[in-house]
Amino acid sequence: MADDPIISVRGLVTSFGKHTVHDGLDLDVRRGEIIGIVGGSGTGKSVLLRAVVGLLKPVAGQITVFGENVRDTNAEDYRRLRKRWGVMFQDGALFSSLSVQQNVEAPIREQLDMSAETRAALAAIKVRMVGLPDDARPKMPSELSGGMRKRAGFARAIALDPEIVFLDEPTAGLDPIGAAAFDELTAQLRRALGLTVFLVTHDLDSLHAICDRIAVLAEGRVLATGTMAEMQDVDHPWVQAYFKGPRARAALAQKESL
Amino acid sequence: METSAPQTAQKPTRPQLMLADGGLVLEGDFLMGTIESLDLQQDAAEKIDISRVGQLDTAGAWVVVTLERRAQAAGLTPQIIGATSLQSDLIATIRRNMPDADVSPPPTPTISDRLEQIGRRTVAGLRSTMEMVGFLGRVVATIIGLLLRPQRIRWTAIVHHMQQVGLNAVPIVSLMAFLIGVVLAFQGAAQLRQFGAEVFVVDLIAISILRELGILLTAIIVAGRSGSAFTAAIGSMKMREEIDAMRTLGLDPIEVLVAPRVIALILMLPVLGVIANFAGLFGGALMSWIELGVSPGVFQSRLISNTDVSHFGVGLIKAPFFALIIGIVGCYEGMQVKGNAESLGSLTSTSVVLSIFLVITADALFSIFFAILGV
Ligand SMILES: Nc1ncnc2c1ncn2[C@@H]1O[C@H](COP(=O)(O)OP(=O)(O)O)[C@@H](O)[C@H]1O
Ligand SMILES: [Mg+2]
């Protein structure tokens, strides 16, 4: 059981009209790991995430999460599955008409029959766990900075104590200190809640700092998976350019100097 | 990797709280979905034994910490025993992140709060009226400036908006006016027939449509159609910081966005008004013929001989003013949009309601004015 992958994608094909995004993509995610999904802009990282959480119907292929097929579930099974994962979209995707507190309460309110006081208390804890101050709770999303919105989106994603969280470029657009803090937060919450993290990112620092494994997307497939060290030896021009370019060397040097 | 989260989807057992030899004993699975059945109003105890707890998530840990806090509040120093290392980590995390104060809803407003609110609203209303008048001034100044330097006028934008607010509104405006003409003829006929004065239906229709209804109803439709579209378009640009980008490029949003829309409206509303007048007269003539037997020939000659052309002028002179009201209100409300989608929606509806209200008010003022002039 423990060795079974928590997410398993086999032969995934997705396309928009004539434009094929994934063409026979395979990917396994192990329970409890932080897997970093990298790839150039437009290689279909976000589309992969949307397919795995069932927001987008693939043309072909099999996607199982917790051993259940995401594509063929009926509405009832899907609702049950959905409770066990949380998604944070790019830029947080907070409900703009609700306060931070209400945003975090929203999934609890929808999924569980819980008294208002308990719900409020649990949501307040989640808001603190992602490192937001208590006075951020009554604020509206438009009053928050980009980094705070991402944290609030993270709080909403973990509101129901999911087993997997999907994060779409959580550190994009954050300053390096904010990005490092977000990485630290992700790792810390993984430890505290036993999360599996599906992390779409461009950020080499995040890959170095917190990812157990990395999957590289290119040409509609997963080109390679492995640890950061193993990526150095992959013989593919894009992978070489990405992991051995000046930025990659800087990130590596920074990590070694720590 | 070992985790504290539930490993399988098997049904959790009901959590229970018991008092046993001076301590609280917790038993079962303490999870998000199960803790609601617990009664946390327990007597304080020195020991909290969680060795018989199965699964524990953040909600369960919250229960443990809440029990611990109650005991501390009663002056005890409670101990949590029997926790696995993962469980005690989770409990420590929750303890660290629990807000000190109760998460209570905001207090209900008192009378003085409400009075304060009324005061603030009044001041805010006055201030926004001032701002809107200022905005009107800036737009008028910009348009005059453009007329002095016509090479700066954005003809493409103006023609585009003329098509949007004018041409595309022709079907709905003419249908509306036609139906109003029909209704007037029908209702007028019923009354006038009692006096044998059927033929006066022509005067009734002509004067009411040409003087008032044609242009007023056209303005109301255009306010609903185009005023709201102006607010939504400019508002969503504001939301995506396009307006700020424009300013940094040295473009004046009033010149680029507002002036073409307002000019297009001022040009097209009179045209729409004329179309509405014709459609209304046509509808009225048709209904008079069917219902009263007033033939089109009689209708026409009576229209020409009895209805002064001043009625037409009185109606149409109002059109540019209504256009200015609709354009200014629509664009001004769009500029007021702040970061979120909520404010875009509420300002769009404010824009429509306010411009219709102001159009009707202006129409009333015009009536008084013309009555004094005796036109
Ligand atoms: N809703 C959509 N309709 C059409 N094409 C789409 C849609 N969403 C994504 N695509 C295309 O799919 C490709 C992958 O997109 P995406 O997954 O967003 O890239 P990224 O890896 O940068 O997240 C892009 O070429 C994009 O144009
Ligand atoms: Mg993306």
XYZ file of C-alpha atoms and ligand atoms in Angstrom:
661
model
C 0.000 0.000 0.000
C 2.635 2.511 1.029
C 4.545 1.875 -2.188
C 1.550 2.425 -4.434
C 1.751 5.819 -6.095
C -0.814 8.253 -4.704
C -1.225 9.782 -8.169
C -0.642 7.774 -11.285
C -1.017 9.106 -14.823
C -0.750 6.735 -17.772
C -0.820 7.590 -21.464
C -2.433 10.984 -20.935
C -3.454 12.803 -24.119
C -4.975 16.278 -23.933
C -5.644 18.701 -26.730
C -7.399 21.946 -27.516
C -8.778 21.674 -31.002
C -5.879 20.660 -33.212
C -3.273 21.668 -30.672
C -2.106 18.626 -28.695
C -0.691 19.554 -25.311
C 0.144 16.133 -23.848
C 0.847 13.129 -25.998
C 1.122 9.950 -23.983
C 2.289 11.369 -20.680
C 3.182 9.061 -17.767
C 3.772 10.244 -14.214
C 3.790 8.727 -10.730
C 3.668 10.671 -7.493
C 4.560 8.886 -4.277
C 2.762 9.395 -1.009
C 4.300 12.063 1.187
C 6.727 13.506 -1.324
C 7.014 16.981 -2.763
C 7.252 16.578 -6.497
C 8.275 19.559 -8.603
C 6.813 19.776 -12.103
C 8.990 21.940 -14.347
C 8.905 22.788 -18.016
C 8.953 25.784 -20.332
C 6.057 28.183 -20.522
C 3.149 26.612 -22.360
C 4.337 23.015 -22.043
C 1.119 22.106 -20.267
C 1.963 22.105 -16.580
C -1.233 23.851 -15.593
C -3.210 21.704 -18.004
C -1.739 18.576 -16.387
C -2.786 19.850 -12.966
C -6.291 20.577 -14.209
C -6.563 17.125 -15.750
C -5.424 15.386 -12.555
C -7.961 17.206 -10.397
C -10.693 16.474 -12.933
C -11.347 20.016 -14.143
C -10.519 19.050 -17.713
C -11.451 15.890 -19.587
C -8.444 14.353 -21.339
C -8.785 12.850 -24.805
C -7.238 9.584 -23.714
C -5.294 8.052 -20.875
C -5.823 6.973 -17.322
C -5.501 9.087 -14.195
C -5.818 7.463 -10.792
C -5.641 9.308 -7.506
C -5.801 7.314 -4.238
C -6.207 4.284 -6.505
C -9.470 5.606 -7.932
C -9.976 6.559 -11.524
C -10.630 10.288 -11.751
C -12.111 10.194 -15.239
C -14.835 7.654 -14.661
C -16.043 8.632 -11.225
C -19.656 9.538 -10.801
C -20.572 12.814 -9.144
C -20.816 11.253 -5.683
C -17.388 9.573 -5.831
C -15.849 12.684 -7.273
C -17.173 14.771 -4.381
C -15.642 12.300 -1.951
C -12.322 12.329 -3.793
C -12.274 16.099 -4.013
C -12.451 16.397 -0.235
C -9.121 14.619 -0.018
C -7.158 17.135 -2.060
C -6.766 20.895 -2.127
C -5.823 23.091 -5.048
C -4.144 26.461 -5.057
C -4.381 28.168 -8.420
C -1.973 30.707 -9.789
C -2.482 33.979 -7.891
C -4.625 32.314 -5.225
C -7.994 32.520 -7.006
C -9.634 33.763 -3.827
C -13.333 34.563 -3.986
C -13.173 38.316 -4.294
C -16.473 38.957 -2.557
C -15.493 37.033 0.588
C -13.044 37.976 3.321
C -9.965 35.856 3.942
C -11.697 34.146 6.868
C -14.780 33.382 4.765
C -12.608 32.119 1.920
C -10.941 29.613 4.210
C -14.264 28.647 5.761
C -15.897 28.149 2.358
C -14.720 24.558 1.717
C -15.551 23.549 5.306
C -19.001 25.084 4.972
C -19.619 23.252 1.709
C -18.287 19.850 2.668
C -18.968 19.376 6.349
C -21.786 19.842 8.762
C -20.013 21.901 11.384
C -21.122 24.568 13.845
C -20.179 28.135 12.961
C -17.911 28.534 16.014
C -15.897 25.387 15.333
C -15.609 26.308 11.686
C -14.389 29.801 12.513
C -11.860 28.479 15.024
C -10.440 25.904 12.611
C -10.237 28.425 9.775
C -8.462 30.899 12.037
C -5.854 28.250 12.834
C -5.282 27.582 9.132
C -4.876 31.301 8.462
C -2.172 31.436 11.126
C -0.513 28.253 9.934
C 0.189 29.830 6.544
C 1.837 32.741 8.297
C -0.824 35.398 7.915
C -1.397 37.746 10.873
C -4.713 37.562 12.729
C -5.773 40.962 11.442
C -5.685 39.640 7.873
C -8.765 37.510 8.545
C -11.445 40.176 8.026
C -9.663 41.660 5.012
C -10.948 41.336 1.478
C -8.651 39.784 -1.167
C -8.273 43.126 -2.954
C -6.731 44.582 0.204
C -3.944 41.978 0.275
C -0.550 41.946 -1.389
C 0.238 39.250 -3.947
C 2.191 37.180 -1.438
C -0.586 37.379 1.139
C -3.149 36.337 -1.462
C -1.061 33.261 -2.224
C -0.838 32.406 1.450
C -4.590 32.819 1.824
C -5.084 30.585 -1.221
C -2.853 28.008 0.457
C -4.884 28.260 3.656
C -8.045 27.592 1.698
C -6.394 24.634 -0.054
C -5.521 22.996 3.292
C -8.783 23.940 5.028
C -10.101 20.376 4.934
C -6.809 18.692 5.898
C -6.310 17.213 2.449
C -3.857 14.433 1.714
C -2.596 16.079 -1.479
C -2.202 19.743 -2.279
C -1.718 20.971 -5.806
C 0.162 24.250 -6.046
C 0.389 26.095 -9.363
C 3.461 28.338 -9.423
C 3.084 29.443 -5.808
C 6.288 31.484 -5.743
C 5.937 33.173 -9.150
C 5.848 36.921 -8.677
C 7.082 36.847 -5.088
C 10.279 38.529 -3.976
C 13.117 36.079 -3.179
C 12.581 36.394 0.559
C 8.842 35.872 0.229
C 9.440 32.943 -2.108
C 11.879 31.316 0.318
C 9.391 31.810 3.132
C 6.679 30.177 1.040
C 8.964 27.216 0.331
C 9.692 26.880 4.017
C 5.967 27.044 4.733
C 5.247 24.303 2.198
C 7.877 22.023 3.712
C 6.703 22.742 7.245
C 3.052 22.051 6.450
C 4.052 18.881 4.675
C 5.711 17.723 7.893
C 2.866 18.837 10.148
C -0.016 17.527 8.052
C 1.678 14.670 6.217
C 0.877 16.214 2.862
C 1.810 15.069 -0.583
C 2.621 18.157 -2.632
C 2.224 18.458 -6.407
C 4.202 21.598 -7.075
C 4.179 23.275 -10.476
C 7.032 25.740 -10.488
C 9.639 27.637 -12.466
C 11.606 28.472 -9.416
C 14.990 26.715 -9.285
C 15.397 27.729 -5.662
C 12.174 25.919 -4.733
C 13.339 22.854 -6.602
C 16.610 22.839 -4.690
C 15.121 23.698 -1.344
C 12.091 21.487 -0.931
C 11.452 19.086 -3.809
C 12.149 15.394 -3.233
C 11.834 14.635 -6.911
C 11.483 16.601 -10.118
C 9.540 15.761 -13.264
C 10.468 17.618 -16.434
C 7.713 18.237 -18.978
C 8.628 18.764 -22.609
C 7.364 17.675 -25.998
C 4.080 16.561 -24.499
C 5.683 13.977 -22.221
C 7.547 13.673 -18.964
C 11.124 13.711 -20.216
C 12.768 12.728 -16.985
C 12.048 12.266 -13.307
C 14.520 12.156 -10.505
C 16.279 14.123 -7.829
C 17.984 17.426 -8.467
C 21.342 15.656 -8.715
C 20.024 13.190 -11.267
C 18.738 16.064 -13.407
C 22.321 17.202 -13.986
C 22.985 14.031 -15.981
C 19.910 14.025 -18.221
C 21.006 14.287 -21.816
C 18.469 16.657 -23.345
C 19.197 20.183 -24.536
C 16.327 21.839 -22.659
C 17.076 20.001 -19.428
C 20.769 20.837 -19.760
C 20.019 24.492 -20.425
C 17.585 24.634 -17.534
C 19.593 22.869 -14.865
C 23.040 24.029 -15.937
C 22.297 27.598 -16.960
C 23.612 30.585 -15.006
C 20.543 30.765 -12.785
C 20.755 27.076 -11.943
C 24.414 27.463 -10.994
C 23.565 30.443 -8.815
C 20.808 28.505 -7.048
C 23.133 25.549 -6.522
C 25.925 27.754 -5.204
C 23.520 29.414 -2.832
C 22.352 26.076 -1.537
C 25.901 24.811 -1.000
C 26.906 27.948 0.849
C 24.106 27.420 3.377
C 7.229 8.488 4.489
C 4.992 8.093 7.496
C 2.063 10.430 7.745
C -0.504 11.398 10.307
C -3.206 11.931 7.727
C -5.802 9.222 7.272
C -4.273 6.481 5.168
C -7.389 4.787 3.978
C -10.943 5.661 3.202
C -12.399 3.251 5.783
C -15.152 4.599 7.935
C -13.782 6.430 10.985
C -14.981 5.390 14.420
C -16.949 7.824 16.515
C -14.777 9.889 18.856
C -15.632 9.861 22.553
C -14.670 11.837 25.639
C -14.746 10.142 29.030
C -13.721 10.992 32.555
C -11.694 8.208 34.161
C -9.565 8.335 37.322
C -9.192 12.102 37.396
C -8.291 12.458 33.745
C -9.996 12.892 30.415
C -9.750 9.917 28.111
C -10.158 10.384 24.381
C -11.080 7.441 22.233
C -11.813 7.006 18.535
C -10.945 8.975 15.439
C -10.733 12.736 15.943
C -11.237 14.154 12.474
C -12.767 17.130 10.659
C -15.886 15.175 9.894
C -16.370 13.520 13.283
C -15.621 15.998 16.060
C -18.894 17.864 15.678
C -20.663 15.278 17.850
C -18.385 15.986 20.832
C -19.370 18.096 23.800
C -16.331 20.165 24.719
C -17.907 21.696 27.843
C -16.036 19.186 30.032
C -14.834 19.596 33.565
C -11.204 20.529 33.689
C -8.837 17.642 34.317
C -5.143 17.257 35.098
C -4.542 14.598 32.492
C -5.633 14.325 28.877
C -5.054 10.797 27.708
C -5.012 10.376 23.945
C -3.350 6.970 23.766
C -6.592 5.414 22.535
C -7.071 7.944 19.739
C -6.902 6.434 16.269
C -6.614 9.073 13.582
C -5.999 12.689 14.476
C -6.082 15.647 12.107
C -5.938 19.400 12.723
C -9.546 19.446 13.884
C -8.824 16.654 16.361
C -5.706 18.431 17.551
C -7.798 21.555 17.987
C -10.127 19.588 20.280
C -7.162 18.454 22.384
C -5.736 21.973 22.622
C -9.156 23.415 23.466
C -9.533 20.918 26.327
C -6.039 21.800 27.493
C -6.849 25.522 27.455
C -10.027 24.980 29.465
C -8.019 23.176 32.110
C -5.433 25.955 32.142
C -8.190 28.522 32.517
C -9.343 26.588 35.595
C -5.864 26.992 37.084
C -4.577 23.492 36.390
C -1.442 22.419 34.545
C -2.799 19.682 32.299
C -0.617 17.052 30.683
C -1.243 15.350 27.390
C -0.211 11.733 27.596
C -0.081 8.878 25.164
C 0.573 10.888 22.017
C 2.721 9.463 19.258
C 5.495 11.759 18.099
C 3.557 12.715 14.979
C 0.501 13.486 17.071
C 2.395 15.607 19.531
C 4.026 17.499 16.653
C 0.633 18.232 15.194
C -0.761 19.274 18.580
C 2.236 21.562 19.101
C 1.673 23.133 15.672
C -1.980 23.789 16.449
C -1.154 25.137 19.908
C 1.261 27.570 18.337
C -1.230 28.712 15.730
C -4.345 29.016 17.831
C -5.426 32.672 18.035
C -5.404 33.930 21.624
C -8.678 35.772 21.463
C -11.934 34.070 20.630
C -12.887 34.272 16.992
C -16.141 36.074 17.637
C -18.454 37.757 15.133
C -18.395 41.582 15.048
C -20.678 43.257 17.639
C -24.159 44.315 16.527
C -24.304 48.028 15.648
C -25.753 50.435 18.210
C -27.884 53.508 17.471
C -24.887 55.814 17.523
C -23.121 53.504 15.052
C -26.085 53.818 12.740
C -26.188 57.603 13.105
C -22.512 57.727 12.312
C -23.155 55.587 9.259
C -25.885 57.951 8.033
C -23.512 60.878 8.463
C -20.707 59.163 6.625
C -22.988 58.143 3.771
C -24.293 61.701 3.397
C -20.818 63.158 3.277
C -19.673 60.450 0.869
C -22.697 61.133 -1.348
C -22.004 64.863 -1.433
C -18.361 64.248 -2.128
C -19.065 61.908 -5.020
C -21.530 64.446 -6.468
C -18.759 67.038 -6.360
C -16.380 64.606 -7.985
C -18.814 63.770 -10.731
C -19.327 67.464 -11.497
C -15.543 67.825 -11.612
C -15.357 64.860 -13.970
C -18.011 66.454 -16.175
C -15.910 69.606 -16.311
C -12.801 67.715 -17.294
C -14.587 65.779 -20.025
C -16.184 68.927 -21.453
C -12.828 70.716 -21.361
C -11.163 67.758 -23.086
C -13.826 67.672 -25.793
C -13.499 71.423 -26.394
C -9.737 70.988 -26.548
C -10.212 68.249 -29.128
C -12.476 70.475 -31.211
C -9.769 73.131 -31.223
C -7.182 70.603 -32.369
C -9.195 68.189 -34.535
C -6.138 66.193 -35.604
C -6.115 64.679 -32.074
C -9.642 63.326 -32.374
C -9.715 59.531 -32.457
C -12.084 58.932 -35.311
C -11.712 55.164 -35.346
C -12.748 54.914 -31.737
C -15.629 57.335 -32.235
C -16.969 55.439 -35.248
C -16.600 52.143 -33.372
C -18.617 53.469 -30.448
C -21.163 55.065 -32.798
C -21.776 51.629 -34.211
C -22.005 50.071 -30.733
C -24.314 52.621 -29.139
C -26.146 53.794 -32.262
C -26.466 51.366 -35.108
C -26.706 48.257 -32.960
C -29.458 49.852 -30.866
C -31.705 50.660 -33.833
C -33.742 47.416 -33.770
C -34.562 47.514 -30.063
C -35.261 51.266 -30.039
C -37.551 51.173 -33.061
C -39.427 48.122 -31.796
C -39.936 49.799 -28.422
C -41.173 53.043 -29.994
C -43.462 51.200 -32.386
C -45.099 49.375 -29.487
C -45.476 52.605 -27.515
C -47.235 54.150 -30.518
C -49.555 51.162 -30.702
C -50.370 51.336 -27.005
C -51.025 55.093 -27.088
C -53.384 54.747 -30.047
C -55.192 51.874 -28.437
C -55.650 53.551 -25.046
C -56.401 56.958 -26.569
C -58.999 55.471 -28.863
C -60.931 53.948 -25.982
C -61.221 57.353 -24.260
C -61.713 59.579 -27.302
C -64.428 57.404 -28.813
C -66.724 58.327 -25.870
C -66.710 61.922 -27.123
C -66.771 61.048 -30.776
C -63.400 62.743 -31.029
C -61.540 59.847 -32.572
C -59.556 62.008 -34.908
C -57.823 63.763 -32.002
C -55.916 60.540 -31.460
C -53.470 61.908 -34.022
C -52.663 64.926 -31.843
C -52.418 62.743 -28.776
C -49.930 60.382 -30.381
C -47.915 63.022 -32.178
C -47.479 65.360 -29.252
C -46.741 62.734 -26.636
C -44.266 60.837 -28.770
C -42.500 63.801 -30.351
C -42.281 65.912 -27.218
C -41.678 63.350 -24.528
C -41.847 59.628 -24.948
C -39.759 59.066 -28.044
C -36.583 60.592 -26.713
C -37.127 59.752 -23.036
C -37.634 56.046 -23.626
C -34.762 55.962 -26.113
C -32.512 57.532 -23.498
C -33.632 54.987 -20.897
C -32.884 52.086 -23.247
C -29.508 53.538 -24.177
C -28.683 54.059 -20.494
C -29.413 50.397 -19.836
C -27.573 49.196 -22.918
C -24.605 51.485 -23.344
C -24.197 53.219 -19.987
C -23.723 49.832 -18.326
C -21.382 48.717 -21.109
C -19.245 51.840 -20.593
C -18.989 51.179 -16.869
C -18.134 47.515 -17.350
C -15.537 48.153 -20.062
C -13.748 51.007 -18.311
C -14.116 49.295 -14.933
C -12.467 46.074 -16.065
C -9.642 48.096 -17.617
C -9.261 49.849 -14.287
C -9.158 46.485 -12.520
C -6.370 45.192 -14.732
C -4.362 48.387 -14.240
C -4.724 49.265 -17.934
C -5.708 52.822 -17.004
C -2.541 53.242 -14.940
C -0.494 51.798 -17.804
C -2.087 54.356 -20.102
C -1.159 57.219 -17.789
C 2.457 56.085 -17.590
C 2.586 56.089 -21.392
C 1.467 59.703 -21.383
C -2.029 58.914 -22.643
C -4.926 60.719 -21.014
C -7.662 58.166 -20.231
C -10.281 60.891 -20.549
C -9.127 61.706 -24.032
C -8.646 58.091 -25.094
C -11.526 56.314 -23.391
C -14.121 58.782 -22.201
C -14.237 61.433 -24.934
C -14.869 59.046 -27.858
C -17.684 57.361 -25.964
C -19.331 60.614 -24.928
C -18.962 62.142 -28.414
C -20.393 59.008 -30.022
C -23.380 59.126 -27.672
C -23.990 62.840 -28.274
C -23.971 62.215 -32.010
C -26.075 59.065 -31.985
C -28.753 59.681 -29.368
C -30.511 62.373 -31.486
C -30.426 59.997 -34.457
C -31.923 57.219 -32.380
C -34.505 59.701 -31.110
C -35.567 60.560 -34.658
C -35.831 56.874 -35.529
C -37.903 56.303 -32.397
C -40.198 59.194 -33.352
C -40.849 57.747 -36.782
C -41.368 54.227 -35.470
C -43.750 55.525 -32.793
C -45.788 57.552 -35.278
C -45.902 54.556 -37.586
C -47.166 52.286 -34.804
C -49.741 54.882 -33.767
C -50.951 55.391 -37.332
C -51.274 51.658 -37.884
C -53.309 51.160 -34.733
C -55.520 54.197 -35.433
C -56.310 52.759 -38.824
C -57.162 49.315 -37.490
C -58.947 50.386 -34.349
C -60.545 53.734 -35.298
C -60.603 53.624 -39.059
C -58.454 56.756 -39.332
C -56.865 56.151 -42.709
C -53.141 56.796 -43.173
C -53.969 59.688 -45.491
C -56.126 61.398 -42.870
C -53.495 60.689 -40.199
C -50.815 62.279 -42.318
C -52.710 65.414 -43.271
C -53.898 65.964 -39.722
C -50.382 65.410 -38.435
C -49.028 68.041 -40.800
C -51.751 70.600 -40.287
C -52.263 70.308 -36.534
C -48.912 69.431 -35.020
C -46.449 72.228 -34.825
C -42.893 71.312 -35.737
C -41.815 72.884 -32.447
C -42.901 69.682 -30.678
C -40.319 67.781 -32.661
C -37.699 70.391 -31.815
C -38.598 70.389 -28.115
C -38.140 66.642 -27.996
C -34.920 66.510 -29.913
C -33.169 69.394 -28.187
C -33.066 67.232 -25.051
C -31.187 64.392 -26.735
C -27.608 65.743 -26.462
C -28.139 66.574 -22.792
C -29.423 63.074 -22.046
C -26.475 61.678 -23.985
C -24.051 63.718 -21.904
C -25.673 62.486 -18.675
C -25.529 58.822 -19.732
C -21.970 59.043 -21.017
C -20.599 60.927 -18.035
C -22.292 58.732 -15.440
C -21.297 55.517 -17.231
C -17.645 56.494 -17.612
C -17.377 58.066 -14.154
C -18.693 54.939 -12.412
C -16.294 52.832 -14.469
C -13.396 54.948 -13.209
C -14.524 54.332 -9.612
C -14.011 50.551 -9.841
C -11.495 49.262 -7.319
C -9.622 45.978 -7.301
C -12.403 43.419 -7.082
C -15.115 41.983 -9.287
C -17.770 42.781 -6.700
C -17.274 46.541 -7.070
C -17.453 46.233 -10.865
C -20.874 44.627 -10.608
C -22.298 47.025 -8.067
C -20.982 50.105 -9.873
C -22.449 48.905 -13.160
C -25.889 48.722 -11.628
C -25.361 52.059 -9.851
C -24.450 53.566 -13.211
C -27.677 52.413 -14.873
C -29.949 53.428 -12.003
C -28.268 56.799 -11.564
C -28.263 57.717 -15.239
C -31.940 56.783 -15.680
C -32.804 58.796 -12.583
C -30.845 61.808 -13.795
C -32.341 61.568 -17.296
C -35.873 61.632 -15.871
C -34.971 64.506 -13.545
C -33.530 66.458 -16.458
C -36.659 65.736 -18.474
C -38.801 67.184 -15.686
C -36.614 70.303 -15.531
C -36.922 70.709 -19.286
C -40.730 70.486 -19.013
C -40.787 73.283 -16.442
C -38.408 75.339 -18.548
C -40.506 74.967 -21.707
C -43.696 75.689 -19.776
C -42.211 78.975 -18.578
C -41.069 79.803 -22.098
C -44.486 78.820 -23.367
C -43.156 76.610 -26.160
N -8.491 26.702 -22.273
C -7.573 26.581 -23.244
N -7.920 26.674 -24.548
C -6.994 26.522 -25.519
N -5.707 26.278 -25.299
C -5.293 26.178 -24.041
C -6.195 26.332 -22.941
N -5.507 26.187 -21.775
C -4.223 25.951 -22.158
N -4.099 25.950 -23.498
C -2.849 25.705 -24.231
O -2.218 24.610 -23.655
C -0.833 24.822 -23.593
C -0.337 24.584 -22.188
O -0.834 25.561 -21.325
P -0.461 25.626 -19.788
O -0.663 24.300 -19.182
O -1.248 26.753 -19.205
O 1.068 26.010 -19.816
P 2.053 26.146 -18.576
O 2.939 24.955 -18.672
O 2.815 27.405 -18.803
O 1.234 26.166 -17.329
C -0.553 26.223 -24.097
O -0.043 26.118 -25.396
C -1.891 26.881 -24.127
O -1.987 27.724 -25.237
Mg 0.622 27.675 -15.942
